Amino acid sequence: KAGVTQTPRYLIKTRGQQVTLSCSPISGHRSVSWYQQTPGQGLQFLFEYFSETQRNKGNFPGRFSGRQFSNSRSEMNVSTLELGDSALYLCASSSGTGRYFGPGTRLTVT
Amino acid sequence: QQQVKQSPQSLIVQKGGISIINCAYENTAFDYFPWYQQFPGKGPALLIAIRPDVSEKKEGRFTISFNKSAKQFSLHIMDSQPGDSATYFCAASLGSNDYKLSFGAGTTVTVRA
């Protein structure tokens, strides 16, 4: 089976812009969760989607949002980018106990 | 606030030695404790996981020890190899079907040949 894919892998944006990141889960996995990884804060949970519904949400401002499509693919959006949003954004797809992470999207905000 | 505290931040071990990473948690409702390995440029990969009803679990050279009363768990990497050089994260969640993982800060392990 193909693994979790995330696009794009690298992104440079300017403060105030918005960005959309995409995640394609492993075939058959219906849960997709998103994490932000930074050197200072480590890995932090953003949100989780299951069958197109947000089931869980972390402690991030409303500028961070996401959605899931009927084919389980997921997108996350960050509006009004801030310098502190520079991070590696990881998506994980799950089925049962297994959680499989993609390679991440490296977002740099200048 | 970090719900899972991990130490040390980094460690260096000689090839063939034992690497030990410790984690502590506060939330007694946590019911699932996985460990992840991350190489530069890659996403974390699940190594091994344990439930609190088990005190030890071994998979190959990797062993998790779990102390429920102390709310602590640890990863032992036996016979460490240069290929084990990576960052290791402990994590916890409310159950194996709870996809909101709380991660430790990570430990960078360097295995010297």
Coordinates of C-alpha atoms in Angstrom, one line a residue:
Chain A
K1 CA 0.0 0.0 0.0
A2 CA 1.1 3.5 -0.7
G3 CA 1.9 5.6 2.4
V4 CA 0.5 8.9 3.5
T5 CA 1.3 11.6 1.0
Q6 CA 1.4 15.3 1.7
T7 CA 1.6 18.1 -0.8
P8 CA 3.4 20.4 -1.2
R9 CA 6.5 19.3 0.6
Y10 CA 7.9 22.8 0.9
L11 CA 6.2 26.1 0.9
I12 CA 7.3 29.7 1.5
K13 CA 4.6 32.3 2.3
T14 CA 4.5 35.9 3.4
R15 CA 2.9 37.2 6.6
G16 CA -0.8 37.8 6.2
Q17 CA -1.2 35.3 3.4
Q18 CA -3.2 32.1 3.7
V19 CA -2.1 28.6 2.8
T20 CA -3.7 25.2 2.1
L21 CA -2.0 22.0 2.7
S22 CA -3.1 18.6 1.4
C23 CA -3.0 15.1 2.8
S24 CA -3.9 11.8 1.1
P25 CA -4.3 9.0 3.6
I26 CA -3.4 5.4 3.2
S27 CA -6.1 3.6 1.2
G28 CA -8.9 2.5 3.5
H29 CA -8.0 4.7 6.4
R30 CA -10.9 7.0 7.4
S31 CA -9.2 9.0 10.1
V32 CA -6.8 11.9 9.3
S33 CA -5.2 13.9 12.0
W34 CA -2.9 16.9 11.7
Y35 CA 0.1 18.0 13.9
Q36 CA 2.4 21.0 14.0
Q37 CA 6.0 20.3 14.7
T38 CA 8.4 23.1 15.8
P39 CA 11.7 23.0 17.6
G40 CA 10.3 25.0 20.5
Q41 CA 6.8 23.4 21.0
G42 CA 7.5 19.9 19.6
L43 CA 4.6 18.0 18.1
Q44 CA 1.2 19.5 18.8
F45 CA -2.1 18.1 17.8
L46 CA -4.2 20.4 15.6
F47 CA -7.3 18.4 14.7
E48 CA -8.7 15.0 13.6
Y49 CA -11.3 14.2 11.0
F50 CA -13.2 11.0 10.6
S51 CA -15.7 10.4 7.8
E52 CA -15.7 14.1 6.9
T53 CA -16.4 15.2 10.5
Q54 CA -14.0 16.9 12.9
R55 CA -13.9 14.7 15.9
N56 CA -11.2 16.4 18.0
K57 CA -9.5 19.7 18.1
G58 CA -6.3 21.0 19.7
N59 CA -5.6 24.4 21.2
F60 CA -4.9 26.4 18.1
P61 CA -6.5 29.7 17.1
G62 CA -9.4 29.7 14.6
R63 CA -7.0 30.7 11.9
F64 CA -6.2 27.0 11.6
S65 CA -9.0 25.0 10.0
G66 CA -9.4 21.8 8.1
R67 CA -11.8 19.6 6.2
Q68 CA -12.0 16.1 4.9
F69 CA -13.5 14.9 1.7
S70 CA -15.6 11.9 1.0
N71 CA -12.5 10.0 -0.3
S72 CA -10.8 10.7 3.1
R73 CA -8.4 13.2 1.6
S74 CA -7.9 16.1 3.9
E75 CA -6.8 19.7 3.7
M76 CA -5.8 22.1 6.3
N77 CA -5.9 25.9 5.9
V78 CA -4.1 28.6 7.8
S79 CA -5.3 32.1 7.2
T80 CA -3.5 35.4 8.1
L81 CA -0.1 33.7 8.4
E82 CA 2.2 34.8 11.2
L83 CA 5.9 34.2 11.5
G84 CA 5.3 31.8 14.3
D85 CA 3.3 29.5 12.0
S86 CA 6.6 28.4 10.4
A87 CA 6.7 24.7 11.1
L88 CA 6.6 21.2 9.8
Y89 CA 2.9 20.2 9.4
L90 CA 2.4 16.5 9.6
C91 CA -0.6 14.5 8.7
A92 CA -1.3 11.0 10.1
S93 CA -3.8 8.5 8.8
S94 CA -5.2 5.9 11.0
S95 CA -7.2 2.7 11.0
G96 CA -7.6 1.0 14.4
T97 CA -4.5 1.4 16.5
G98 CA -2.0 2.2 13.7
R99 CA -1.2 5.8 13.1
Y100 CA 0.9 6.4 10.1
F101 CA 2.6 9.8 9.5
G102 CA 3.3 11.4 6.1
P103 CA 6.6 13.2 5.5
G104 CA 5.1 16.6 6.3
T105 CA 4.9 20.0 4.6
R106 CA 7.6 22.4 5.6
L107 CA 6.0 25.9 5.8
T108 CA 8.2 28.9 6.1
V109 CA 6.5 32.3 6.7
T110 CA 8.6 35.4 5.9
Chain B
Q1 CA 1.4 22.7 29.2
Q2 CA 3.2 19.5 28.2
Q3 CA 1.2 16.5 29.3
V4 CA 4.1 14.1 28.7
K5 CA 7.6 15.0 30.0
Q6 CA 10.5 13.3 28.2
S7 CA 14.2 13.0 29.2
P8 CA 17.0 13.3 28.3
Q9 CA 16.9 15.8 25.5
S10 CA 19.8 14.1 23.8
L11 CA 22.1 11.2 24.4
I12 CA 25.2 9.7 22.8
V13 CA 25.8 5.9 23.0
Q14 CA 28.5 3.7 21.6
K15 CA 27.6 1.0 19.1
G16 CA 26.4 -2.0 21.0
G17 CA 25.4 0.0 24.1
I18 CA 21.9 0.5 25.6
S19 CA 20.0 3.7 25.0
I20 CA 17.4 4.6 27.7
I21 CA 14.7 7.3 27.3
N22 CA 12.3 8.1 30.0
C23 CA 8.8 9.6 30.0
A24 CA 6.4 10.7 32.7
Y25 CA 2.7 11.6 32.4
E26 CA 0.1 13.2 34.7
N27 CA -3.2 12.3 33.2
T28 CA -4.2 8.9 34.7
A29 CA -6.9 8.6 32.0
F30 CA -4.2 8.0 29.4
D31 CA -4.5 4.4 28.2
Y32 CA -2.2 4.0 25.2
F33 CA 1.5 4.8 25.1
P34 CA 3.3 4.6 21.7
W35 CA 6.9 5.4 20.9
Y36 CA 7.8 7.0 17.6
Q37 CA 11.1 7.2 15.7
Q38 CA 11.8 10.2 13.4
F39 CA 14.7 10.6 10.9
P40 CA 15.5 14.0 9.5
G41 CA 13.2 14.9 6.7
K42 CA 10.7 12.2 7.5
G43 CA 7.5 11.9 9.5
P44 CA 7.5 10.0 12.8
A45 CA 7.2 6.2 12.5
L46 CA 5.5 4.0 15.1
L47 CA 8.1 1.8 16.8
I48 CA 6.3 0.1 19.6
A49 CA 3.3 0.8 21.9
I50 CA 2.1 -0.4 25.3
R51 CA -1.1 -0.4 27.3
P52 CA -1.0 0.2 31.1
D53 CA -2.1 -3.4 31.9
V54 CA 1.3 -4.6 30.7
S55 CA 4.5 -3.8 32.5
E56 CA 6.9 -4.6 29.7
K57 CA 6.7 -5.2 26.0
K58 CA 9.6 -6.2 23.7
E59 CA 9.9 -6.0 20.0
G60 CA 13.3 -7.0 18.7
R61 CA 15.9 -4.7 20.2
F62 CA 13.3 -2.3 21.5
T63 CA 11.6 -2.7 24.9
I64 CA 9.1 -0.5 26.7
S65 CA 8.9 -0.7 30.5
F66 CA 5.8 0.7 32.1
N67 CA 5.3 1.7 35.8
K68 CA 1.6 2.6 36.3
S69 CA 1.9 3.6 39.9
A70 CA 4.8 6.0 39.1
K71 CA 3.1 7.2 35.9
Q72 CA 6.3 6.6 34.0
F73 CA 7.4 4.6 31.0
S74 CA 10.7 4.1 29.2
L75 CA 12.2 2.9 26.0
H76 CA 15.3 0.8 26.0
I77 CA 17.2 0.3 22.8
M78 CA 19.5 -2.7 23.2
D79 CA 22.6 -3.3 21.1
S80 CA 22.3 0.2 19.7
Q81 CA 23.4 0.6 16.0
P82 CA 24.4 3.6 14.0
G83 CA 21.1 3.2 12.1
D84 CA 19.2 3.9 15.3
S85 CA 20.5 7.5 15.3
A86 CA 17.2 9.4 15.2
T87 CA 14.9 11.4 17.4
Y88 CA 12.5 9.4 19.5
F89 CA 9.2 10.6 20.8
C90 CA 7.1 9.1 23.5
A91 CA 3.4 9.8 23.4
A92 CA 0.1 9.1 25.1
S93 CA -3.6 9.1 24.3
L94 CA -6.8 8.2 26.0
G95 CA -7.0 5.0 24.1
S96 CA -5.7 3.2 21.1
N97 CA -8.7 4.6 19.1
D98 CA -8.1 8.1 20.4
Y99 CA -6.2 9.9 17.7
K100 CA -5.2 12.9 19.7
L101 CA -1.7 12.1 20.8
S102 CA 0.2 14.1 23.4
F103 CA 3.9 13.9 22.6
G104 CA 7.0 14.3 24.7
A105 CA 9.6 16.8 23.6
G106 CA 11.8 14.2 21.9
T107 CA 15.2 12.7 22.5
T108 CA 17.9 12.8 19.9
V109 CA 19.9 9.6 20.0
T110 CA 23.4 9.5 18.4
V111 CA 25.0 6.1 18.2
R112 CA 28.8 6.3 17.6
A113 CA 30.4 3.5 15.7

